[in-house]
Every structure is written in structure tokens, then in C-alpha cells.
């Protein structure tokens, strides 16, 4: 309910600012200017009509308005801002741009949303919401000014299996979600979107702390909008928080989703959720149509480090040698050597300690009957904070078999040694 009230307050403030701007600019003059018949070329194109809204389109049009303002082309900016506000009546930043451009006809604008100083509790609330809108605008503009360098990828993606057709990375410092396609030539950035995170920032640790988790996650399912409240907009993609690393650190909570906004709200403030990642509905719809549950990784970082693909080659090769040594020990049925790869605090999905897992390993090595073990479709995702963690996914196939279980392991660097602290079958 609190989130819904905040959303309504943001919409009300945007409308109030627009009305105030009209009054400040002189209602008769402003309305006459803003409703003059336009040439056919000034009308919205069919692609910009609500029925055909596309992902990223509204933001691109808003940034075009800002560019025109920066160039001093205020008449064109107002025309485009009005068109954007008509197509997206719930886009507060579009309404704010219209209001500022109308106000600018009567007096200089000192800053975005140049409203009088608050003098009552109601206007103080409005000023708070206005500051949120300024922050949203700043995040959108900064993300476009500081684009990732060409042909780079987030440092966490050491290797991605062809089974993972797409990947997502979130840079909380920029309120930005990046969508990648996994091609034969590697990860290719295909889209990026403004995204809101938790009210109290990042690094979720407990139920109800209103923070967004940090780490390597996977989309677990796809929830259709028809099964959800309108609050979630176009749908939702839950992720597997808390993951095994989170659980090993005692983190609690759940229900972290990528989801949309209610029909009457275009976007949320940068820090506005209870921990979820929230996108505009057209942007989320693109993601819903694109990604696959279970195989799509989602990296959430305070700030992404973008690196050239070849720069992670040495790390990938080094860890590949570690995993191959584990595979070799399992192939040879050398239980003592195999157990040396497992941490004393090892756990499984069913919380089996290492003593019980030892029996599982014995059974698996006996089942191999001396056959070579092959690891297919490997993915390496590295997470580094106070510790160094590798999230490894692969298909485990014995020589002569056509298929085998898909396993996920979590490795931690303990001193100079990598050890497995979690292992489980995922498919």
C-alpha cells in the first residue's frame, strides 16, 4: 500500500507541476500555443502511438527533447515533449518537460521542475517527489553519456554456455539493466533500460530490508501478467535469491523479481522498490519475450566493470584446469583426491553435509564403471566481493551416454585453493 501511495503521489506531483506551469506561463497564451493546429509532419508517427509502443522508445524520445533544449530549440522541444506526454500520459518526466518548457516562456528556468520552495507539509512531499524525478532524469542522461565501451562485457561473464541464449547485467550505480545475446562470437549487448532498485539501496541481507541483492542469480520462472496484480505491470521474472552463496552467509528473504509497473505508472524513482528490479512495461515486455527461465543468468552489481573478452581468457583457462582436475579425480574414482575439492562447510539443495555427500560421490563414481566423464556446455560466472566465488554450470555426461544431469557448483577461493561449497542438480 505504501508503494502504491508513493506512485500516486509521483503522478499527482507531475500533474500539479504541469498545471502550475500553465498558470505561470499564462493560461490563455500557453494553451493557444500548445493547441495550435500542427502540420502533418508534426503529428506522432504510427510507431509512436500507444498501441505500438516499443521498448526504449519513450526514453529515446525524452533524451531527444533534452538535446533540443540544450541546443536552444525550445519550440521543437515543446512540440516533441507534448507528443511524448500524449503517447505516455503516465510518464512523469515527459509531463515535467512540458511544464518547464511552458514556464520558460515567461521566466528563466533555474533547474528541472523549477517550482517554488516548499512552505507546507504537502509542498514538502511534492518537493521530495520532484527531487526523485530529477534523480531519475539524471540517471537516464548519465547512462547515455557513459555508454559501455564497444566490444566489452561485464567482468563476471568468464564463459557462457550456448544453452544460455541470453544474459542480464544490472549496474545499480547507473539504474541500468543491460540485455545480452549469446552469439557464436560471444556476448553482444542488444538493449539496455532504466531500472529502479530498493528504497534503501543494495546488498539485501534480511527479509523486509528494502534492499536489492548483489550477486550472480538465475531467472527461475516467468509469471504472466494475467496471474498477477496490476501493480506488477506486464509480468514478472523471479530470480533465485537467496542463492547458495547468500545462504552460506545467513541472508534471508525472498520474492525478488524483475517486474513492471501498474498501467497508470510509467517508471519508478531510482530507489523505490522493496528489493525488486522494476522496469517500464514496454521494456519488461521485450525481456519477457526474449529470455529463457532457468538458463538466463542475472548479474547484479553496485557498478559493473566492463572488460575486453580476451582479458578474461587467462582467468577462464586457470579455472578450467581446476575443474578438469576435479573431473579427472571423479573419472578415476579416486575418492580421497575428489573429496579434497570439497569445503568442510559444503551443502547441497537438501542441506546435506559433506559426510552424506560423500556417499553420493561414492555411488556416482561406482556408476561410471571406469568410463571417462565429460563436462558439456560449461558456464563460468565469477563474483568477487569480500571473497572470490565461481558459479559453474555444466552437463555431466559419462562416456557412451547421450545425456546426463545438469549440475551447478559454487566454488570459493580459500587461500590459494578453490573449493566447492555447494553442488546440486538443476535439470
Short mmCIF file of C-alpha atoms in Angstrom, two decimals:
data_model
loop_
_atom_site.label_atom_id
_atom_site.label_comp_id
_atom_site.label_asym_id
_atom_site.label_seq_id
_atom_site.Cartn_x
_atom_site.Cartn_y
_atom_site.Cartn_z
CA UNK A 1 0.00 0.00 0.00
CA UNK A 2 2.84 2.40 0.84
CA UNK A 3 4.40 1.78 -2.59
CA UNK A 4 1.08 2.42 -4.31
CA UNK A 5 0.59 5.68 -2.37
CA UNK A 6 4.09 6.79 -3.36
CA UNK A 7 3.34 6.04 -7.01
CA UNK A 8 0.09 8.03 -6.87
CA UNK A 9 1.93 10.89 -5.21
CA UNK A 10 4.50 10.98 -8.04
CA UNK A 11 1.76 11.11 -10.65
CA UNK A 12 -0.10 13.82 -8.75
CA UNK A 13 3.04 15.94 -8.44
CA UNK A 14 3.73 15.68 -12.17
CA UNK A 15 0.18 16.81 -12.96
CA UNK A 16 0.39 19.63 -10.40
CA UNK A 17 3.66 20.88 -11.83
CA UNK A 18 2.27 20.88 -15.33
CA UNK A 19 -0.83 22.82 -14.27
CA UNK A 20 1.30 25.29 -12.31
CA UNK A 21 3.50 25.82 -15.35
CA UNK A 22 0.47 26.53 -17.49
CA UNK A 23 -0.73 29.12 -14.99
CA UNK A 24 2.72 30.70 -14.70
CA UNK A 25 3.07 30.92 -18.45
CA UNK A 26 -0.33 32.50 -18.82
CA UNK A 27 -3.14 30.03 -19.40
CA UNK A 28 -4.63 31.65 -22.46
CA UNK A 29 -1.34 32.20 -24.22
CA UNK A 30 0.11 28.81 -23.32
CA UNK A 31 -2.96 26.87 -24.30
CA UNK A 32 -3.22 28.77 -27.55
CA UNK A 33 0.40 27.95 -28.39
CA UNK A 34 0.24 24.33 -27.32
CA UNK A 35 -3.01 23.54 -29.17
CA UNK A 36 -2.44 25.28 -32.48
CA UNK A 37 -3.15 23.02 -35.49
CA UNK A 38 0.05 21.28 -36.49
CA UNK A 39 1.39 20.29 -39.86
CA UNK A 40 1.06 16.60 -40.71
CA UNK A 41 4.78 16.10 -40.22
CA UNK A 42 4.50 17.20 -36.58
CA UNK A 43 1.94 14.52 -35.68
CA UNK A 44 3.15 11.39 -33.91
CA UNK A 45 4.20 8.65 -36.27
CA UNK A 46 2.20 5.41 -36.21
CA UNK A 47 5.08 3.72 -34.40
CA UNK A 48 4.76 6.20 -31.53
CA UNK A 49 1.08 5.59 -30.85
CA UNK A 50 0.23 3.72 -27.67
CA UNK A 51 -0.88 0.58 -29.48
CA UNK A 52 2.60 0.19 -30.97
CA UNK A 53 4.85 1.21 -28.10
CA UNK A 54 8.34 -0.27 -28.31
CA UNK A 55 10.96 -0.90 -25.66
CA UNK A 56 13.28 2.01 -25.01
CA UNK A 57 11.31 4.31 -27.30
CA UNK A 58 9.93 6.66 -24.65
CA UNK A 59 13.35 7.23 -23.10
CA UNK A 60 14.92 7.88 -26.51
CA UNK A 61 12.25 10.48 -27.25
CA UNK A 62 12.76 12.13 -23.85
CA UNK A 63 16.51 12.35 -24.42
CA UNK A 64 15.82 13.89 -27.84
CA UNK A 65 13.75 16.56 -26.06
CA UNK A 66 16.63 17.24 -23.67
CA UNK A 67 19.01 17.54 -26.62
CA UNK A 68 16.77 20.11 -28.30
CA UNK A 69 16.58 22.09 -25.06
CA UNK A 70 20.37 22.04 -24.79
CA UNK A 71 20.58 23.39 -28.33
CA UNK A 72 18.14 26.20 -27.51
CA UNK A 73 15.47 24.82 -29.86
CA UNK A 74 12.67 25.21 -27.34
CA UNK A 75 9.75 25.34 -29.78
CA UNK A 76 10.71 21.98 -31.29
CA UNK A 77 11.40 20.60 -27.83
CA UNK A 78 7.94 21.58 -26.61
CA UNK A 79 6.29 20.02 -29.64
CA UNK A 80 8.12 16.73 -29.09
CA UNK A 81 7.57 16.79 -25.33
CA UNK A 82 3.83 17.30 -25.81
CA UNK A 83 3.73 14.43 -28.29
CA UNK A 84 5.57 12.19 -25.83
CA UNK A 85 3.23 13.20 -22.98
CA UNK A 86 0.20 12.41 -25.15
CA UNK A 87 1.55 8.96 -26.02
CA UNK A 88 2.65 8.29 -22.42
CA UNK A 89 0.36 10.31 -20.12
CA UNK A 90 1.84 8.42 -17.15
CA UNK A 91 5.46 9.38 -17.96
CA UNK A 92 6.15 11.99 -15.27
CA UNK A 93 9.40 13.20 -16.84
CA UNK A 94 7.59 13.96 -20.10
CA UNK A 95 4.96 15.97 -18.20
CA UNK A 96 7.72 17.77 -16.32
CA UNK A 97 9.49 18.70 -19.56
CA UNK A 98 6.26 20.18 -20.94
CA UNK A 99 5.74 22.17 -17.74
CA UNK A 100 9.29 23.53 -17.74
CA UNK A 101 9.15 24.49 -21.40
CA UNK A 102 5.89 26.37 -20.89
CA UNK A 103 7.24 28.12 -17.79
CA UNK A 104 10.38 29.10 -19.71
CA UNK A 105 8.20 31.32 -21.92
CA UNK A 106 7.62 33.69 -19.01
CA UNK A 107 10.80 33.44 -16.91
CA UNK A 108 14.20 31.76 -16.86
CA UNK A 109 14.28 28.17 -15.58
CA UNK A 110 16.97 27.61 -12.94
CA UNK A 111 16.66 23.84 -12.89
CA UNK A 112 14.37 20.99 -13.88
CA UNK A 113 10.97 21.31 -12.18
CA UNK A 114 11.62 24.91 -11.13
CA UNK A 115 8.82 25.09 -8.56
CA UNK A 116 8.52 27.48 -5.57
CA UNK A 117 10.29 26.48 -2.36
CA UNK A 118 8.12 24.25 -0.16
CA UNK A 119 6.19 26.06 2.57
CA UNK A 120 3.83 23.34 3.84
CA UNK A 121 3.88 19.63 4.57
CA UNK A 122 2.08 18.99 1.28
CA UNK A 123 4.59 21.02 -0.72
CA UNK A 124 7.46 19.35 1.15
CA UNK A 125 6.12 15.99 -0.03
CA UNK A 126 5.86 17.38 -3.54
CA UNK A 127 9.43 18.68 -3.35
CA UNK A 128 10.63 15.21 -2.31
CA UNK A 129 8.89 13.62 -5.27
CA UNK A 130 10.25 16.31 -7.57
CA UNK A 131 13.78 15.50 -6.40
CA UNK A 132 13.12 11.83 -7.20
CA UNK A 133 12.13 12.85 -10.74
CA UNK A 134 15.32 14.89 -11.08
CA UNK A 135 17.34 11.87 -9.94
CA UNK A 136 15.55 9.64 -12.45
CA UNK A 137 16.30 12.12 -15.23
CA UNK A 138 19.94 12.38 -14.16
CA UNK A 139 20.36 8.60 -14.16
CA UNK A 140 18.87 8.26 -17.63
CA UNK A 141 21.07 11.00 -19.05
CA UNK A 142 24.26 9.80 -17.34
CA UNK A 143 23.72 6.25 -18.60
CA UNK A 144 23.58 7.52 -22.17
CA UNK A 145 26.62 9.74 -21.74
CA UNK A 146 28.69 6.88 -20.29
CA UNK A 147 27.96 4.02 -22.60
CA UNK A 148 29.90 0.76 -22.13
CA UNK A 149 32.96 0.70 -24.40
CA UNK A 150 32.37 -1.12 -27.66
CA UNK A 151 33.04 -4.86 -27.71
CA UNK A 152 33.27 -5.19 -23.92
CA UNK A 153 31.32 -7.25 -21.41
CA UNK A 154 30.88 -7.30 -17.61
CA UNK A 155 33.88 -8.92 -15.92
CA UNK A 156 31.66 -11.57 -14.25
CA UNK A 157 30.99 -13.36 -17.55
CA UNK A 158 34.07 -15.58 -17.94
CA UNK A 159 32.31 -18.14 -20.12
CA UNK A 160 28.69 -18.68 -21.07
CA UNK A 161 27.35 -21.93 -22.45
CA UNK A 162 25.40 -21.90 -25.73
CA UNK A 163 22.47 -23.19 -23.64
CA UNK A 164 22.29 -19.69 -22.14
CA UNK A 165 20.98 -17.78 -25.13
CA UNK A 166 20.79 -14.51 -23.21
CA UNK A 167 22.21 -12.85 -20.12
CA UNK A 168 21.35 -9.81 -17.99
CA UNK A 169 23.61 -7.49 -16.00
CA UNK A 170 22.46 -4.67 -13.71
CA UNK A 171 24.55 -1.63 -12.78
CA UNK A 172 22.86 -0.16 -9.70
CA UNK A 173 25.03 2.98 -9.77
CA UNK A 174 23.50 3.87 -13.13
CA UNK A 175 19.99 2.46 -12.53
CA UNK A 176 20.62 0.41 -15.66
CA UNK A 177 19.81 -3.10 -16.86
CA UNK A 178 21.78 -4.50 -19.81
CA UNK A 179 20.44 -7.31 -22.00
CA UNK A 180 22.89 -9.52 -23.93
CA UNK A 181 22.53 -12.12 -26.63
CA UNK A 182 24.95 -15.05 -26.50
CA UNK A 183 26.15 -15.41 -30.09
CA UNK A 184 28.83 -17.65 -31.67
CA UNK A 185 31.09 -14.60 -31.43
CA UNK A 186 30.37 -14.13 -27.72
CA UNK A 187 28.08 -11.88 -25.72
CA UNK A 188 26.59 -8.99 -27.67
CA UNK A 189 24.81 -6.09 -25.95
CA UNK A 190 21.41 -5.79 -27.64
CA UNK A 191 19.47 -3.42 -25.35
CA UNK A 192 19.65 -1.53 -22.07
CA UNK A 193 16.97 0.03 -19.89
CA UNK A 194 16.44 2.30 -16.91
CA UNK A 195 15.62 0.21 -13.82
CA UNK A 196 14.64 1.01 -10.23
CA UNK A 197 16.13 -0.77 -7.21
CA UNK A 198 15.46 -0.98 -3.47
CA UNK A 199 14.49 2.07 -1.41
CA UNK A 200 17.46 1.53 0.91
CA UNK A 201 19.90 0.62 -1.83
CA UNK A 202 21.85 -2.56 -2.42
CA UNK A 203 23.09 -5.76 -0.76
CA UNK A 204 19.99 -7.40 0.61
CA UNK A 205 20.65 -9.33 3.81
CA UNK A 206 17.29 -9.87 5.52
CA UNK A 207 13.58 -10.15 4.88
CA UNK A 208 11.96 -6.72 4.57
CA UNK A 209 15.18 -4.67 4.50
CA UNK A 210 14.08 -2.94 1.25
CA UNK A 211 17.40 -3.63 -0.43
CA UNK A 212 18.20 -5.27 -3.76
CA UNK A 213 20.58 -8.25 -3.63
CA UNK A 214 24.07 -8.23 -5.11
CA UNK A 215 25.47 -11.30 -6.81
CA UNK A 216 25.04 -13.87 -9.57
CA UNK A 217 21.47 -15.14 -9.96
CA UNK A 218 19.32 -17.02 -12.46
CA UNK A 219 15.78 -16.43 -13.67
CA UNK A 220 13.69 -19.24 -12.23
CA UNK A 221 10.33 -18.78 -13.98
CA UNK A 222 8.12 -16.45 -15.99
CA UNK A 223 4.93 -15.07 -14.39
CA UNK A 224 2.20 -13.92 -16.75
CA UNK A 225 0.55 -10.57 -16.08
CA UNK A 226 -2.85 -12.28 -16.04
CA UNK A 227 -1.89 -14.16 -12.88
CA UNK A 228 -0.62 -11.08 -11.02
CA UNK A 229 -1.98 -7.87 -9.54
CA UNK A 230 -1.87 -4.80 -11.79
CA UNK A 231 0.89 -3.48 -9.51
CA UNK A 232 3.38 -5.79 -11.29
CA UNK A 233 2.54 -4.50 -14.75
CA UNK A 234 3.44 -6.57 -17.81
CA UNK A 235 4.59 -9.58 -15.80
CA UNK A 236 7.47 -10.80 -13.68
CA UNK A 237 10.66 -12.85 -13.76
CA UNK A 238 11.63 -14.21 -10.32
CA UNK A 239 15.32 -14.82 -9.57
CA UNK A 240 16.88 -17.34 -7.18
CA UNK A 241 17.63 -15.07 -4.23
CA UNK A 242 18.90 -16.21 -1.79
CA UNK A 243 21.38 -18.21 -3.83
CA UNK A 244 23.75 -20.74 -2.19
CA UNK A 245 26.35 -18.03 -1.51
CA UNK A 246 23.69 -15.85 0.16
CA UNK A 247 22.51 -18.79 2.24
CA UNK A 248 26.05 -19.58 3.35
CA UNK A 249 26.24 -16.01 4.63
CA UNK A 250 22.97 -16.27 6.55
CA UNK A 251 20.97 -13.99 4.28
CA UNK A 252 17.18 -14.28 4.40
CA UNK A 253 14.14 -13.11 2.48
CA UNK A 254 12.91 -13.90 -1.00
CA UNK A 255 10.44 -12.86 -3.66
CA UNK A 256 12.96 -10.81 -5.66
CA UNK A 257 11.56 -10.28 -9.14
CA UNK A 258 12.17 -8.31 -12.28
CA UNK A 259 8.74 -6.81 -12.92
CA UNK A 260 6.85 -3.92 -14.50
CA UNK A 261 4.71 -1.04 -13.27
CA UNK A 262 0.94 -0.53 -12.90
CA UNK A 263 -0.87 0.60 -16.07
CA UNK A 264 -1.11 4.20 -14.83
CA UNK A 265 2.60 4.49 -13.95
CA UNK A 266 5.46 4.58 -16.44
CA UNK A 267 8.52 4.31 -14.17
CA UNK A 268 9.59 4.33 -10.53
CA UNK A 269 12.20 6.51 -8.83
CA UNK A 270 15.77 5.13 -8.90
CA UNK A 271 15.44 3.97 -5.27
CA UNK A 272 11.80 2.99 -4.94
CA UNK A 273 11.21 -0.75 -4.61
CA UNK A 274 11.10 -3.22 -1.74
CA UNK A 275 14.09 -5.02 -3.29
CA UNK A 276 12.88 -5.97 -6.75
CA UNK A 277 14.16 -4.62 -10.07
CA UNK A 278 11.42 -2.62 -11.77
CA UNK A 279 11.30 -1.57 -15.43
CA UNK A 280 8.84 0.29 -17.63
CA UNK A 281 6.30 -2.12 -19.09
CA UNK A 282 7.41 -1.84 -22.74
CA UNK A 283 10.99 -2.61 -21.66
CA UNK A 284 9.96 -5.55 -19.49
CA UNK A 285 7.77 -6.93 -22.30
CA UNK A 286 10.86 -7.11 -24.53
CA UNK A 287 12.73 -9.04 -21.83
CA UNK A 288 9.77 -11.34 -21.19
CA UNK A 289 9.67 -12.19 -24.90
CA UNK A 290 13.42 -12.72 -25.07
CA UNK A 291 14.92 -14.53 -22.08
CA UNK A 292 14.54 -18.14 -21.00
CA UNK A 293 13.89 -19.19 -17.40
CA UNK A 294 16.47 -21.44 -15.67
CA UNK A 295 19.28 -20.76 -18.15
CA UNK A 296 19.46 -16.94 -18.09
CA UNK A 297 21.98 -15.50 -15.60
CA UNK A 298 21.34 -12.15 -13.93
CA UNK A 299 24.39 -10.36 -12.51
CA UNK A 300 23.50 -7.52 -10.12
CA UNK A 301 26.42 -5.26 -9.17
CA UNK A 302 26.87 -1.91 -7.49
CA UNK A 303 28.91 -0.90 -10.52
CA UNK A 304 29.77 -3.06 -13.50
CA UNK A 305 33.35 -3.37 -14.65
CA UNK A 306 33.46 -3.62 -18.44
CA UNK A 307 36.38 -5.58 -19.89
CA UNK A 308 37.53 -6.83 -23.27
CA UNK A 309 36.56 -10.50 -23.82
CA UNK A 310 40.18 -11.55 -24.27
CA UNK A 311 41.10 -10.08 -20.87
CA UNK A 312 39.22 -12.87 -19.04
CA UNK A 313 40.89 -15.62 -21.08
CA UNK A 314 43.63 -16.25 -18.50
CA UNK A 315 41.14 -16.47 -15.62
CA UNK A 316 38.94 -18.85 -17.61
CA UNK A 317 41.86 -21.05 -18.57
CA UNK A 318 43.16 -21.12 -14.99
CA UNK A 319 39.83 -22.22 -13.56
CA UNK A 320 39.27 -24.67 -16.39
CA UNK A 321 42.37 -26.51 -15.15
CA UNK A 322 40.87 -26.68 -11.63
CA UNK A 323 37.56 -28.06 -12.87
CA UNK A 324 39.32 -30.55 -15.12
CA UNK A 325 41.30 -31.82 -12.13
CA UNK A 326 38.01 -32.39 -10.28
CA UNK A 327 36.62 -34.20 -13.34
CA UNK A 328 39.73 -36.36 -13.58
CA UNK A 329 39.52 -37.39 -9.91
CA UNK A 330 35.87 -38.34 -10.35
CA UNK A 331 36.58 -40.26 -13.56
CA UNK A 332 39.33 -42.27 -11.85
CA UNK A 333 37.16 -42.94 -8.81
CA UNK A 334 39.84 -41.51 -6.52
CA UNK A 335 37.56 -40.60 -3.63
CA UNK A 336 40.24 -39.13 -1.38
CA UNK A 337 41.50 -36.84 -4.12
CA UNK A 338 37.91 -35.98 -5.09
CA UNK A 339 36.94 -35.05 -1.52
CA UNK A 340 39.91 -32.69 -1.43
CA UNK A 341 37.97 -30.40 -3.75
CA UNK A 342 35.07 -30.03 -1.28
CA UNK A 343 34.98 -27.46 1.53
CA UNK A 344 34.29 -28.58 5.12
CA UNK A 345 31.16 -26.36 5.14
CA UNK A 346 29.81 -27.97 1.94
CA UNK A 347 26.00 -28.07 1.47
CA UNK A 348 23.51 -29.23 -1.17
CA UNK A 349 19.96 -28.15 -2.06
CA UNK A 350 18.71 -30.51 0.65
CA UNK A 351 21.29 -29.24 3.15
CA UNK A 352 23.26 -32.49 3.05
CA UNK A 353 26.59 -32.06 4.86
CA UNK A 354 29.82 -33.34 3.35
CA UNK A 355 29.56 -36.64 5.27
CA UNK A 356 26.30 -37.52 3.50
CA UNK A 357 27.50 -36.14 0.17
CA UNK A 358 30.47 -38.49 0.35
CA UNK A 359 28.05 -41.38 -0.05
CA UNK A 360 26.55 -39.70 -3.12
CA UNK A 361 30.00 -39.29 -4.64
CA UNK A 362 30.79 -42.95 -3.97
CA UNK A 363 27.62 -44.00 -5.77
CA UNK A 364 28.30 -41.70 -8.72
CA UNK A 365 31.87 -42.89 -9.18
CA UNK A 366 30.77 -46.56 -8.99
CA UNK A 367 28.12 -45.85 -11.65
CA UNK A 368 30.82 -44.59 -14.02
CA UNK A 369 32.47 -48.07 -14.00
CA UNK A 370 35.75 -46.59 -15.22
CA UNK A 371 34.19 -44.60 -18.06
CA UNK A 372 35.52 -41.14 -18.88
CA UNK A 373 33.42 -38.27 -17.51
CA UNK A 374 32.80 -35.36 -19.88
CA UNK A 375 31.65 -31.86 -18.89
CA UNK A 376 29.46 -30.30 -21.57
CA UNK A 377 28.21 -26.74 -22.07
CA UNK A 378 30.22 -25.15 -19.29
CA UNK A 379 29.46 -21.71 -17.88
CA UNK A 380 31.76 -19.79 -15.53
CA UNK A 381 30.38 -16.74 -13.71
CA UNK A 382 32.72 -15.07 -11.26
CA UNK A 383 31.58 -12.98 -8.29
CA UNK A 384 34.14 -11.05 -6.26
CA UNK A 385 33.39 -9.04 -3.11
CA UNK A 386 34.94 -9.86 0.27
CA UNK A 387 35.52 -13.34 -1.18
CA UNK A 388 36.13 -14.83 -4.60
CA UNK A 389 33.35 -17.10 -5.87
CA UNK A 390 32.88 -19.06 -9.11
CA UNK A 391 29.41 -20.21 -10.17
CA UNK A 392 29.87 -23.15 -12.52
CA UNK A 393 27.18 -24.90 -14.58
CA UNK A 394 27.76 -27.93 -16.81
CA UNK A 395 26.23 -31.10 -18.17
CA UNK A 396 27.85 -34.23 -16.65
CA UNK A 397 27.90 -36.98 -19.29
CA UNK A 398 29.65 -40.36 -18.99
CA UNK A 399 31.47 -41.83 -21.99
CA UNK A 400 28.96 -43.63 -24.21
CA UNK A 401 25.91 -41.91 -22.67
CA UNK A 402 23.82 -39.48 -24.67
CA UNK A 403 22.71 -37.31 -21.78
CA UNK A 404 23.40 -36.67 -18.12
CA UNK A 405 22.42 -34.36 -15.27
CA UNK A 406 22.99 -30.61 -15.46
CA UNK A 407 24.85 -29.56 -12.34
CA UNK A 408 25.66 -26.25 -10.69
CA UNK A 409 28.59 -25.82 -8.33
CA UNK A 410 29.66 -22.86 -6.21
CA UNK A 411 33.41 -22.68 -5.67
CA UNK A 412 35.16 -20.37 -3.20
CA UNK A 413 38.82 -19.45 -3.22
CA UNK A 414 40.24 -20.39 0.16
CA UNK A 415 43.80 -19.13 0.25
CA UNK A 416 45.42 -20.45 -2.93
CA UNK A 417 42.90 -23.26 -3.39
CA UNK A 418 39.46 -23.36 -4.97
CA UNK A 419 36.92 -25.48 -3.02
CA UNK A 420 33.32 -26.48 -3.71
CA UNK A 421 30.91 -25.30 -1.02
CA UNK A 422 27.72 -26.17 -2.91
CA UNK A 423 26.70 -28.67 -5.61
CA UNK A 424 23.32 -29.66 -6.96
CA UNK A 425 21.43 -30.91 -9.99
CA UNK A 426 19.34 -28.23 -11.75
CA UNK A 427 17.89 -30.18 -14.63
#
